[in-house]
Amino acid sequence: MANLRIEQLNKRYGATTVLNDVNLSIEDGEFVVLVGPSGCGKSTLLRMIAGLDGASGGDIHIAGKLVNTLAPAERGIAMVFQSYALYPHMNVRKNMTFGLKFTGVPPTERERRVAEAARMLRLEELLERYPRDLSGGQRQRVAIGRAIVREPAVFLFDEPLSNLDAALRVSTRVEIANLHRLLKSTIVYVTHDQVEAMTLADRIVVMNKGCIEQVGKPLDLYYEPANLFVAGFIGSPAMNFFEAEVKGIEGGRARVTGAAFRDLDIPAASLKVGDRLTVGVRPEHLVRGEAGAFIAEGVVELVERLGEASFAYLRRADGRMFVAEVRGRRTPAPGETVTLVAAGPDVHVFDASGLRLAT
Amino acid sequence: MAEPVSHVTAQMPRAKLAGLLLFFLGPAVVIYTLFSIYPLVATMALSTYTSDPSGSRSFVGLANFRTLLGDALWSKPFWNALGNNLIFFIVHMCVQNPVGIALAGLLSLPGVRLKGFYRTVMFLPTMLSVVIVGFSWNLILSPLWGVASGALKAVGLGSLFAPWLGLESSALVTLSLISVWQFVGIPMMLIYAALLNIPEELIDAARVDGLGQFRIFFHIKLPLVLPTISLVSVLTFVANFNAFDLIYSVKGALAGPNFATDILGTFFYRTFFGNQLQLGNPTMGAAVATVMFFIILLGLCLYLFLVQRRIRRYAF
Ligand SMILES: Nc1ncnc2c1ncn2[C@@H]1O[C@H](COP(=O)(O)OP(=O)(O)O)[C@@H](O)[C@H]1O
Ligand SMILES: [Mg+2]
């Protein structure tokens, strides 16, 4: 168990910058999830923490110790790989003890740790089996077991659930959450799946194109996204965006107009007439009604019924589409024109550079 | 899902199925029979005949084999050649394959520069003609105008030089090493290809487990390419009996000095085609070839039953 501090971390391959000035501080025992679209540098960051890839610049501290030049095994980390990376020529027991042999753990201690990890992960029956005789979920548990027996200060997971089917993914997710509660260790977990991020994380780090866009608690990211990217990335279906412009300023309030919604009043702050803005509203915050801070009309084109909710896809005045969540059995029919409203706190306004304004 | 092939063929009219089989298997069967099975059977048949000076042949059963293994005039050179083959094989197994494995291991290390260049250079001799290789090494090692003695003198090791190819004690091993030099590229390439197949994450996992590159090679990579190594060993075994050209081009059919480099290939050549005062004897030659066939067969069977069954291939 330990804290982790990353300062000004950079990674370049020739002319391409993969990580750009990454700063991140992780507390002892925290479960941090790195999330972002494919290719944004999550794995690269994780591999640099592990010491598998060198940095082009910057420092990594684990438990207060600068580890830049240390080999992976000396950093007090353990890693679970996307493909599990079990040694195919060793049985489960050997897979787990193999690394311990080279770090000078005595045989009795090795056995004790394997027995404990096997009990925790329900692997006792499988210890003598080879990876080829295990199912995907069992392999995944062995990979986690191999990490646990190292008794690392920091666990690193790289998309550990992406090779599992949907049902197994949910149950393994719960197991990982339980494991964290049990071990109380620091975990850095990479995924491109926002549901995993939201359900597992103490804090989420949203990455995009090699930069950190926002760090925060899951619900903070959801309710107060720092910028357009985070707003669009967190939440499913994604937030609706409407182009807008400041039309007038009067008594500390700015009047915001757009082609697809009725005029909106927000605090003027430093806004000027003519500023271009983006207004964002989540599908689940739009309800049918006549009065509200935000009002938009649309013609229903398609309704997706999921059971607990339905999603209506509407054509709005400027010709583009937006989505609204509808609860209950009565869903609007295609062709119907509906008016949707959202309450003030659920309306997000972003300036031209993409930063969210206080409303 | 598509229907299993066995269902489809079961419902097919017999004539149509026969036509289908003929269409797909026919060409291979014809070529294989014509160029492999027929010559083999014809050779075995020939080995049971003898020809008198007039050229007429008569059936003698296993008499040729009795002569070959029982008559000292034939059995002495035969056992000599077989023994030399064994040495030839051992040198290849103990030098060529370990060096090939080591080179492949080095090439597969992360961050090696000029990989393509080294790979090509080490594979180059394999593509040269054996005659050219034999001739070049003959020149290099020649005590009269070879560069070997001069090169050794230049580093102060002149006293180590000997006319290795001319000495009965060292000629065979020297020739084996020349062959190793030429063909080390083949095990290297096969094993290198197998090493490239090992997923990167597996190596990363071993690094996180605290293994250095050396231990990763011995504990992870080597066990995983064992099937390829055993395949290479079989290839080495078979190639060893096909070896003929290098000895013929360096030493001639007499495989001197004093038959010190005579292997079954050259022994067969002299027997079948004749050489200098020795008359060609096709029926005895066929007997030698048949014995060689059974030795290879025995070797392969031992391999298949003792080794192959215990080796596991890993899917990643
Ligand atoms: N060895 C490399 N050489 C050049 N570019 C690389 C290399 N490894 C990764 N990249 C690039 O770095 C970016 C981030 O990769 P990665 O960290 O694997 O993304 P992800 O967030 O999907 O895990 C990608 O655009 C990838 O193309
Ligand atoms: Mg990745």
XYZ file of C-alpha atoms and ligand atoms in Angstrom:
703
model
C 0.000 0.000 0.000
C 1.379 3.345 -0.980
C 0.685 6.619 -2.630
C 1.725 7.400 -6.155
C 2.871 10.745 -7.530
C 3.413 11.512 -11.181
C 5.008 14.804 -12.158
C 5.374 16.370 -15.596
C 5.454 12.952 -17.224
C 6.103 12.966 -20.968
C 6.356 10.222 -23.548
C 7.385 10.738 -27.139
C 7.988 8.276 -29.933
C 10.063 10.271 -32.395
C 7.949 13.243 -33.366
C 4.659 11.931 -31.935
C 3.816 12.906 -28.387
C 1.876 10.146 -26.651
C 1.796 11.673 -23.159
C 2.026 15.388 -22.609
C 2.905 16.788 -19.152
C 0.841 14.386 -17.088
C 0.512 15.287 -13.405
C -1.358 12.998 -11.061
C -1.373 12.306 -7.359
C -2.940 9.124 -5.994
C -3.577 8.564 -2.311
C -2.745 5.459 -0.318
C -5.498 2.876 -0.804
C -7.285 4.794 -3.510
C -8.929 3.099 -6.499
C -8.188 5.303 -9.485
C -9.522 4.552 -12.946
C -7.883 5.948 -16.069
C -10.512 6.247 -18.739
C -10.489 7.669 -22.240
C -10.962 6.741 -25.863
C -8.738 4.142 -27.518
C -5.250 5.400 -28.263
C -5.295 8.267 -25.768
C -2.258 6.935 -23.894
C -3.802 5.072 -20.941
C -1.773 1.897 -21.433
C 1.338 3.923 -22.053
C 0.893 5.753 -18.749
C 0.264 2.477 -16.899
C 3.309 0.811 -18.484
C 5.448 3.758 -17.474
C 4.235 3.467 -13.871
C 5.121 -0.230 -14.074
C 8.558 0.547 -15.468
C 7.965 -1.434 -18.658
C 8.428 1.700 -20.764
C 10.843 4.504 -20.006
C 9.769 8.134 -19.737
C 10.875 10.875 -22.122
C 10.704 13.281 -19.191
C 9.215 13.656 -15.731
C 9.207 11.772 -12.446
C 7.277 8.907 -10.886
C 7.250 8.458 -7.100
C 5.857 5.339 -5.466
C 5.522 5.427 -1.662
C 7.539 8.617 -1.664
C 10.451 7.033 -3.504
C 11.616 8.179 -6.921
C 11.395 5.066 -9.106
C 12.367 6.442 -12.531
C 15.391 4.194 -12.877
C 14.089 1.133 -11.030
C 13.218 -2.127 -12.801
C 9.536 -3.176 -12.722
C 10.131 -5.789 -10.020
C 11.800 -3.236 -7.744
C 8.925 -0.761 -7.828
C 6.560 -2.687 -5.599
C 3.901 -2.978 -8.280
C 1.976 -5.858 -9.788
C 0.248 -5.754 -13.119
C -2.726 -7.583 -14.600
C -2.650 -7.614 -18.370
C -5.494 -7.465 -20.865
C -4.551 -10.854 -22.364
C -3.887 -12.219 -18.817
C -0.366 -13.169 -19.993
C -0.305 -16.384 -17.946
C 2.734 -18.578 -18.559
C 1.261 -21.327 -20.754
C 3.836 -23.943 -19.723
C 3.198 -23.615 -15.990
C 0.227 -24.698 -13.935
C -1.762 -22.231 -11.882
C 0.311 -22.745 -8.722
C 3.565 -22.304 -10.612
C 2.216 -19.244 -12.419
C 1.613 -17.624 -9.052
C 4.840 -18.657 -7.311
C 7.157 -18.200 -10.280
C 7.863 -14.511 -9.752
C 8.293 -14.924 -5.987
C 11.189 -17.326 -6.541
C 13.232 -14.566 -8.124
C 12.471 -11.973 -5.484
C 13.765 -14.149 -2.653
C 10.528 -15.170 -0.967
C 11.124 -18.417 0.971
C 9.130 -21.513 -0.139
C 6.892 -21.740 2.941
C 5.933 -18.096 2.600
C 5.232 -18.628 -1.111
C 2.882 -21.494 -0.289
C 1.116 -19.460 2.358
C 0.502 -16.584 -0.030
C -0.713 -18.854 -2.827
C -3.101 -20.616 -0.459
C -4.467 -17.297 0.741
C -4.883 -15.847 -2.753
C -6.447 -19.107 -3.966
C -8.972 -18.982 -1.144
C -9.783 -15.351 -1.827
C -10.261 -15.925 -5.567
C -11.818 -19.412 -5.331
C -8.905 -20.994 -7.186
C -8.201 -23.893 -4.798
C -9.609 -26.491 -7.177
C -7.639 -25.134 -10.100
C -4.115 -24.942 -8.686
C -2.788 -27.940 -10.610
C -4.438 -27.015 -13.916
C -2.729 -25.426 -16.868
C -3.964 -22.128 -18.343
C -5.198 -23.918 -21.489
C -7.682 -25.861 -19.316
C -9.221 -22.742 -17.784
C -12.109 -20.583 -18.927
C -11.632 -16.888 -19.608
C -12.980 -15.867 -16.212
C -10.766 -18.396 -14.401
C -7.686 -17.192 -16.280
C -8.577 -13.684 -15.262
C -8.733 -14.728 -11.590
C -5.374 -16.492 -11.871
C -3.874 -13.335 -13.367
C -5.246 -11.361 -10.415
C -3.946 -14.056 -8.046
C -0.493 -13.772 -9.543
C -0.625 -10.062 -8.794
C -1.902 -10.522 -5.230
C 0.840 -12.915 -4.128
C 3.438 -10.282 -4.963
C 1.868 -8.202 -2.167
C 2.482 -5.036 -4.140
C 2.184 -1.454 -2.988
C 0.247 -0.602 -6.135
C -1.897 -2.806 -8.370
C -2.005 -1.932 -12.058
C -4.835 -3.260 -14.231
C -4.866 -2.770 -18.004
C -8.381 -3.345 -19.370
C -8.687 -6.604 -17.407
C -12.311 -7.230 -18.346
C -12.267 -6.496 -22.046
C -11.786 -10.149 -23.059
C -14.732 -11.401 -20.991
C -18.337 -11.740 -22.090
C -20.904 -9.270 -20.795
C -22.260 -11.327 -17.866
C -18.817 -12.325 -16.630
C -17.667 -8.752 -16.951
C -20.281 -7.591 -14.471
C -19.547 -10.325 -11.917
C -15.758 -9.888 -12.203
C -16.226 -6.161 -11.791
C -17.985 -6.802 -8.503
C -15.199 -9.171 -7.455
C -12.543 -6.579 -8.162
C -14.476 -4.028 -6.125
C -14.710 -6.535 -3.243
C -11.033 -7.316 -3.548
C -10.187 -3.657 -3.193
C -12.335 -3.407 -0.095
C -10.541 -6.458 1.338
C -6.948 -5.604 0.444
C -7.291 -1.833 0.851
C -4.463 -1.430 -1.630
C -3.789 1.332 -4.114
C -5.147 0.439 -7.548
C -4.662 2.094 -10.913
C -7.104 0.638 -13.367
C -7.260 1.362 -17.093
C -10.438 0.998 -19.125
C -12.156 2.577 -22.065
C -15.513 1.569 -20.612
C -17.131 4.376 -18.653
C -19.479 2.030 -16.789
C -16.448 0.209 -15.314
C -14.925 3.572 -14.498
C -18.046 4.925 -12.805
C -18.764 1.771 -10.792
C -15.243 0.967 -9.588
C -13.465 4.238 -9.089
C -12.901 6.341 -6.014
C -11.619 8.867 -8.498
C -11.676 8.891 -12.273
C -8.972 10.342 -14.474
C -10.356 11.221 -17.897
C -7.673 11.264 -20.561
C -7.734 12.466 -24.143
C -4.911 12.640 -26.691
C -2.178 12.179 -24.105
C -3.485 14.812 -21.679
C -5.536 14.590 -18.505
C -8.857 16.357 -19.080
C -10.257 16.062 -15.573
C -9.721 14.215 -12.318
C -12.606 13.737 -9.935
C -15.128 11.561 -8.153
C -17.472 9.702 -10.517
C -20.550 11.779 -9.744
C -18.601 15.030 -9.788
C -17.509 14.235 -13.350
C -21.079 13.453 -14.220
C -22.688 16.525 -12.707
C -19.854 19.007 -13.122
C -17.774 18.074 -16.161
C -14.901 20.496 -16.509
C -15.104 20.718 -20.276
C -16.859 19.594 -23.443
C -14.741 16.449 -23.784
C -15.554 15.109 -20.320
C -19.194 16.122 -20.703
C -19.439 14.161 -23.938
C -17.416 11.201 -22.731
C -19.118 10.489 -19.414
C -22.738 9.409 -19.661
C -24.538 7.107 -22.038
C -26.180 8.037 -24.329
C -23.907 11.060 -24.590
C -24.899 14.578 -23.608
C -26.785 16.610 -26.249
C -24.970 19.692 -27.455
C -26.584 22.788 -28.961
C -24.725 25.643 -30.643
C -25.516 28.997 -29.090
C -24.562 32.656 -29.075
C -24.752 35.488 -26.523
C -27.411 37.870 -27.827
C -27.546 40.481 -25.126
C -26.354 41.347 -21.633
C -28.582 43.038 -19.105
C -28.258 43.450 -15.334
C -25.586 40.800 -14.861
C -27.485 38.208 -16.928
C -26.624 37.041 -20.446
C -29.327 36.083 -22.922
C -28.221 33.025 -24.869
C -29.970 32.077 -28.091
C -29.663 29.126 -30.429
C -31.469 27.751 -33.450
C -32.713 24.651 -31.662
C -33.875 25.882 -28.254
C -35.674 28.814 -26.668
C -33.654 31.664 -25.194
C -31.769 30.936 -22.023
C -30.670 33.174 -19.166
C -27.266 32.641 -17.512
C -24.985 34.736 -15.289
C -23.086 37.135 -17.516
C -19.724 36.950 -15.692
C -17.157 37.896 -18.336
C -19.306 37.070 -21.353
C -19.666 39.589 -24.196
C -22.354 39.956 -26.801
C -21.530 37.741 -29.807
C -19.581 35.091 -27.841
C -20.123 31.599 -29.237
C -21.140 28.990 -26.672
C -22.237 25.369 -26.489
C -25.196 24.351 -24.356
C -25.253 20.756 -23.119
C -28.144 18.763 -21.613
C -28.120 15.064 -20.777
C -30.897 12.900 -22.274
C -31.997 11.797 -18.803
C -32.494 15.396 -17.670
C -34.945 16.249 -20.454
C -38.606 15.811 -19.495
C -41.845 16.646 -21.292
C -43.275 19.929 -20.104
C -43.886 23.553 -20.956
C -41.816 25.560 -18.493
C -38.130 25.261 -17.486
C -34.763 26.911 -17.726
C -34.087 25.102 -20.993
C -36.828 24.399 -23.537
C -36.375 22.610 -26.879
C -38.745 21.114 -29.410
C -38.235 18.172 -31.706
C -39.988 15.688 -33.938
C -39.661 12.091 -32.758
C -37.970 9.916 -35.392
C -37.176 6.750 -33.476
C -37.772 5.295 -30.027
C -35.444 2.717 -28.454
C -37.196 0.792 -25.690
C -34.811 -0.702 -23.121
C -37.345 -1.518 -20.412
C -36.413 0.640 -17.448
C -36.247 3.577 -19.833
C -36.683 4.410 -23.489
C -34.647 6.762 -25.630
C -36.378 9.026 -28.081
C -34.314 10.323 -30.993
C -35.632 13.707 -32.059
C -34.992 15.923 -35.073
C -34.551 19.481 -33.812
C -35.070 22.855 -35.493
C -31.520 23.100 -36.849
C -31.877 19.725 -38.573
C -29.615 17.735 -36.210
C -30.651 15.017 -33.781
C -30.851 14.930 -30.010
C -31.831 12.262 -27.521
C -34.226 12.319 -24.593
C -34.854 9.627 -22.022
C -38.495 8.695 -21.483
C -39.599 6.811 -18.382
C -42.658 4.646 -18.065
C -44.850 2.702 -20.460
C -46.081 5.610 -22.511
C -43.519 6.565 -25.140
C -44.044 9.222 -27.816
C -44.882 7.962 -31.294
C -42.640 8.674 -34.290
C -43.748 11.840 -36.063
C -45.030 13.420 -32.871
C -43.699 16.887 -32.002
C -42.762 17.172 -28.327
C -41.506 19.932 -26.112
C -38.780 18.999 -23.657
C -37.510 20.998 -20.719
C -34.583 20.767 -18.316
C -34.059 22.358 -14.896
C -31.377 25.029 -14.403
C -28.741 22.914 -12.580
C -28.882 20.316 -15.377
C -28.021 22.787 -18.115
C -24.311 23.037 -18.867
C -22.831 25.925 -20.811
C -19.376 25.751 -22.341
C -17.381 28.646 -23.754
C -15.696 28.691 -27.161
C -12.577 26.929 -25.795
C -14.725 24.136 -24.353
C -14.520 25.056 -20.657
C -17.680 24.865 -18.593
C -19.078 28.147 -17.297
C -20.734 28.537 -13.922
C -24.492 28.767 -14.343
C -23.547 -22.240 -39.228
C -22.212 -24.268 -42.171
C -22.917 -27.980 -42.239
C -19.974 -30.160 -41.189
C -18.089 -31.567 -44.174
C -18.677 -35.153 -43.009
C -22.479 -34.631 -43.361
C -22.116 -33.207 -46.826
C -19.932 -36.047 -48.049
C -22.184 -38.685 -46.469
C -25.151 -37.498 -48.514
C -23.189 -37.325 -51.765
C -23.598 -40.007 -54.458
C -20.612 -42.355 -54.371
C -19.525 -41.565 -57.917
C -19.558 -37.853 -57.232
C -17.592 -38.319 -54.000
C -15.004 -40.427 -55.825
C -14.691 -37.741 -58.480
C -14.253 -35.094 -55.794
C -11.568 -37.102 -53.997
C -9.769 -37.716 -57.277
C -9.884 -34.037 -58.117
C -8.385 -32.891 -54.810
C -6.064 -35.757 -53.938
C -5.183 -37.014 -57.410
C -2.446 -34.558 -58.383
C -0.576 -34.941 -55.089
C -0.875 -38.734 -55.159
C 0.386 -38.922 -58.743
C 3.382 -36.676 -58.141
C 4.253 -38.265 -54.818
C 3.995 -41.762 -56.275
C 5.986 -40.946 -59.367
C 8.850 -39.142 -57.678
C 8.982 -40.602 -54.184
C 7.266 -43.946 -53.780
C 8.200 -45.488 -57.114
C 11.965 -44.673 -56.833
C 11.978 -45.957 -53.256
C 10.300 -49.245 -54.144
C 12.427 -49.632 -57.280
C 15.593 -49.078 -55.231
C 14.529 -51.670 -52.671
C 13.716 -54.120 -55.460
C 17.042 -53.477 -57.144
C 18.884 -54.215 -53.912
C 17.705 -57.833 -54.067
C 19.361 -58.466 -57.434
C 22.932 -58.909 -58.541
C 24.428 -58.320 -61.958
C 27.232 -60.346 -63.557
C 29.876 -58.782 -65.863
C 27.731 -59.523 -68.929
C 25.107 -57.154 -67.484
C 22.298 -59.652 -66.894
C 20.595 -59.434 -63.474
C 19.488 -62.254 -61.240
C 17.478 -62.320 -58.015
C 19.592 -63.044 -54.914
C 17.273 -62.169 -52.053
C 19.076 -60.581 -49.102
C 22.551 -61.662 -50.232
C 23.643 -58.076 -50.941
C 22.832 -57.065 -47.368
C 24.742 -60.081 -46.036
C 27.742 -58.980 -48.086
C 27.411 -55.365 -47.008
C 27.256 -56.132 -43.298
C 29.231 -59.405 -43.237
C 32.056 -59.172 -45.747
C 34.922 -57.151 -44.223
C 35.684 -55.642 -47.625
C 32.242 -53.946 -47.516
C 31.402 -53.746 -43.840
C 34.564 -51.913 -42.785
C 33.951 -48.840 -45.003
C 30.226 -49.038 -44.234
C 30.667 -48.855 -40.444
C 33.364 -46.208 -40.909
C 30.951 -44.070 -42.942
C 28.097 -44.590 -40.479
C 30.387 -43.635 -37.585
C 31.479 -40.516 -39.441
C 27.838 -39.649 -40.101
C 27.229 -39.893 -36.376
C 30.083 -37.477 -35.642
C 28.820 -35.156 -38.373
C 25.384 -35.240 -36.753
C 26.699 -34.697 -33.218
C 28.727 -31.661 -34.276
C 25.629 -30.167 -35.900
C 23.449 -30.890 -32.884
C 26.000 -29.546 -30.398
C 27.221 -26.527 -32.357
C 24.811 -25.536 -35.107
C 21.593 -25.751 -33.117
C 22.769 -24.089 -29.878
C 24.427 -21.307 -31.887
C 21.264 -20.945 -33.980
C 19.151 -20.723 -30.809
C 21.519 -18.205 -29.252
C 21.554 -16.007 -32.364
C 17.755 -16.145 -32.561
C 17.575 -15.219 -28.860
C 19.868 -12.236 -29.407
C 17.905 -11.088 -32.449
C 14.656 -11.212 -30.494
C 15.940 -8.979 -27.690
C 14.157 -5.637 -27.515
C 16.090 -2.657 -28.810
C 18.644 -4.455 -30.964
C 19.619 -2.161 -33.809
C 20.277 -3.294 -37.397
C 18.276 -6.467 -36.809
C 17.507 -6.892 -40.492
C 21.163 -6.494 -41.389
C 22.393 -9.162 -38.944
C 19.627 -11.516 -39.950
C 20.545 -11.237 -43.618
C 24.267 -11.549 -43.027
C 23.852 -14.679 -40.918
C 21.504 -16.234 -43.411
C 23.646 -15.371 -46.445
C 25.952 -18.462 -46.408
C 22.894 -20.717 -46.541
C 22.040 -19.299 -49.930
C 25.535 -19.826 -51.354
C 26.303 -22.869 -53.442
C 27.946 -25.636 -51.419
C 30.638 -25.901 -54.088
C 31.575 -22.259 -53.593
C 31.567 -22.615 -49.816
C 33.716 -25.745 -49.995
C 36.130 -24.135 -52.402
C 36.391 -20.930 -50.344
C 37.090 -22.782 -47.115
C 39.606 -24.972 -48.902
C 41.438 -21.798 -49.879
C 41.064 -20.152 -46.469
C 42.401 -23.172 -44.590
C 45.114 -24.100 -47.076
C 48.519 -24.219 -45.352
C 50.180 -22.925 -48.540
C 48.173 -19.851 -49.498
C 45.327 -19.773 -47.007
C 44.618 -16.648 -44.961
C 43.902 -18.680 -41.823
C 47.526 -19.196 -40.784
C 48.372 -15.558 -41.484
C 45.346 -14.354 -39.540
C 46.260 -16.511 -36.539
C 49.879 -15.319 -36.671
C 48.698 -11.711 -36.739
C 47.026 -12.170 -33.335
C 49.948 -14.175 -31.974
C 48.278 -17.562 -32.195
C 50.280 -18.815 -35.173
C 51.375 -21.921 -33.280
C 47.754 -23.095 -33.133
C 47.512 -23.426 -36.883
C 47.451 -26.869 -38.440
C 46.361 -28.099 -41.863
C 43.048 -29.109 -40.327
C 41.450 -30.306 -43.545
C 44.427 -32.546 -44.315
C 44.801 -34.298 -40.966
C 42.977 -37.561 -40.437
C 42.224 -36.549 -36.853
C 40.606 -33.208 -37.631
C 39.334 -33.316 -41.212
C 35.833 -34.571 -40.414
C 35.209 -32.125 -37.559
C 36.550 -29.280 -39.701
C 34.185 -30.186 -42.519
C 31.303 -30.439 -40.049
C 32.097 -26.963 -38.760
C 32.189 -25.587 -42.309
C 28.727 -27.064 -42.813
C 27.621 -25.570 -39.491
C 28.903 -22.174 -40.606
C 26.958 -22.438 -43.812
C 23.635 -23.683 -42.448
C 23.358 -22.087 -39.003
C 20.959 -19.588 -40.585
C 18.226 -22.203 -40.910
C 17.747 -23.077 -37.221
C 18.245 -19.407 -36.452
C 15.420 -18.319 -38.749
C 13.014 -21.080 -37.666
C 13.556 -20.378 -33.985
C 13.526 -16.620 -34.498
C 10.120 -16.929 -36.166
C 8.880 -19.019 -33.227
C 10.220 -16.443 -30.749
C 8.401 -13.642 -32.565
C 5.194 -15.577 -31.978
C 5.468 -15.211 -28.210
C 3.167 -12.357 -27.162
C 4.805 -9.188 -25.899
C 2.596 -9.118 -22.780
C 3.960 -12.492 -21.666
C 7.485 -11.069 -21.668
C 6.213 -7.966 -19.872
C 4.605 -10.186 -17.229
C 7.954 -11.918 -16.699
C 9.674 -8.553 -16.350
C 7.164 -7.496 -13.717
C 7.885 -10.846 -12.031
C 11.505 -9.760 -11.743
C 13.218 -11.759 -14.488
C 16.072 -10.289 -16.511
C 16.450 -10.898 -20.228
C 18.676 -13.939 -19.620
C 16.210 -15.648 -17.297
C 13.288 -14.690 -19.529
C 15.056 -16.514 -22.329
C 15.686 -19.675 -20.324
C 12.479 -19.849 -18.303
C 9.910 -18.458 -20.727
C 11.065 -18.227 -24.308
C 13.042 -21.460 -24.559
C 10.304 -23.756 -23.153
C 7.792 -22.130 -25.491
C 9.873 -22.726 -28.633
C 10.756 -26.311 -27.686
C 8.507 -27.758 -30.427
C 10.447 -25.778 -33.029
C 13.761 -26.879 -31.552
C 12.727 -30.509 -31.776
C 11.627 -29.968 -35.360
C 15.022 -28.440 -36.120
C 16.691 -31.503 -34.587
C 14.779 -33.812 -36.910
C 15.686 -31.690 -39.900
C 19.324 -31.853 -38.792
C 19.138 -35.642 -38.502
C 17.720 -36.105 -41.997
C 19.978 -33.489 -43.607
C 22.968 -35.275 -42.089
C 22.272 -38.360 -44.239
C 21.718 -36.243 -47.306
C 25.083 -34.530 -46.829
C 27.299 -35.374 -49.727
C 28.023 -32.268 -51.758
C 30.310 -30.513 -49.271
C 32.553 -33.559 -48.814
C 32.558 -34.279 -52.536
C 33.504 -30.699 -53.404
C 36.215 -30.345 -50.755
C 37.605 -33.864 -50.600
C 36.359 -35.614 -53.733
C 34.629 -38.983 -53.845
C 37.460 -40.695 -51.971
C 36.690 -38.582 -48.882
C 40.283 -38.421 -47.730
C 42.573 -38.408 -45.971
C 42.283 -42.174 -45.821
C 38.463 -42.126 -45.773
C 38.500 -39.993 -42.615
C 35.645 -37.869 -44.007
C 33.762 -40.678 -45.714
C 30.049 -40.559 -44.872
C 27.213 -42.708 -46.142
C 26.529 -40.267 -48.969
C 30.023 -40.538 -50.444
C 30.190 -44.267 -49.704
C 26.942 -44.773 -51.617
C 28.198 -42.615 -54.492
C 31.377 -44.694 -54.945
C 29.451 -47.935 -54.684
C 26.713 -47.015 -57.129
C 28.570 -44.994 -59.743
C 32.097 -46.321 -59.228
C 35.224 -44.262 -58.778
C 38.658 -44.555 -60.364
C 39.507 -48.292 -60.203
C 36.303 -49.270 -58.438
C 33.571 -50.348 -60.842
C 30.043 -49.035 -60.336
C 27.740 -51.621 -58.764
C 24.100 -50.436 -58.941
C 22.676 -53.391 -57.036
C 25.104 -53.005 -54.096
C 24.497 -49.244 -54.265
C 20.783 -49.876 -53.981
C 21.475 -52.036 -50.930
C 23.439 -49.176 -49.302
C 20.612 -46.746 -50.100
C 18.051 -49.146 -48.616
C 20.044 -49.482 -45.389
C 20.282 -45.689 -45.200
C 16.513 -45.488 -45.649
C 15.937 -47.823 -42.721
C 18.396 -45.985 -40.499
C 16.561 -42.705 -41.130
C 13.221 -44.451 -40.596
C 14.425 -45.873 -37.290
C 15.688 -42.473 -36.173
C 12.392 -40.791 -37.058
C 10.337 -43.487 -35.335
C 12.387 -43.136 -32.162
C 11.831 -39.391 -32.347
C 8.105 -39.669 -32.975
C 7.483 -42.144 -30.168
C 9.915 -40.888 -27.558
C 10.075 -37.136 -28.107
C 7.237 -35.805 -30.225
C 4.503 -37.261 -28.025
C 5.852 -35.527 -24.942
C 6.171 -32.111 -26.507
C 3.298 -29.738 -26.198
C 2.529 -26.873 -28.518
C 1.167 -23.762 -26.879
C -1.513 -21.578 -28.341
C -1.197 -18.000 -27.198
N 6.042 1.933 -29.761
C 5.263 2.919 -30.207
N 5.666 3.718 -31.224
C 4.880 4.723 -31.668
N 3.670 5.013 -31.166
C 3.211 4.264 -30.163
C 3.968 3.184 -29.622
N 3.245 2.618 -28.630
C 2.099 3.322 -28.559
N 2.068 4.312 -29.474
C 0.983 5.280 -29.682
O 0.649 5.832 -28.448
C -0.733 6.117 -28.385
C -1.289 5.625 -27.082
O -1.267 4.232 -27.039
P -1.881 3.429 -25.819
O -1.295 3.956 -24.564
O -1.721 1.983 -26.087
O -3.419 3.829 -25.920
P -4.642 3.300 -25.058
O -5.174 4.511 -24.378
O -5.640 2.768 -26.046
O -4.160 2.255 -24.106
C -1.375 5.452 -29.596
O -1.760 6.456 -30.484
C -0.281 4.614 -30.177
O -0.348 4.640 -31.568
Mg -4.577 0.161 -24.106
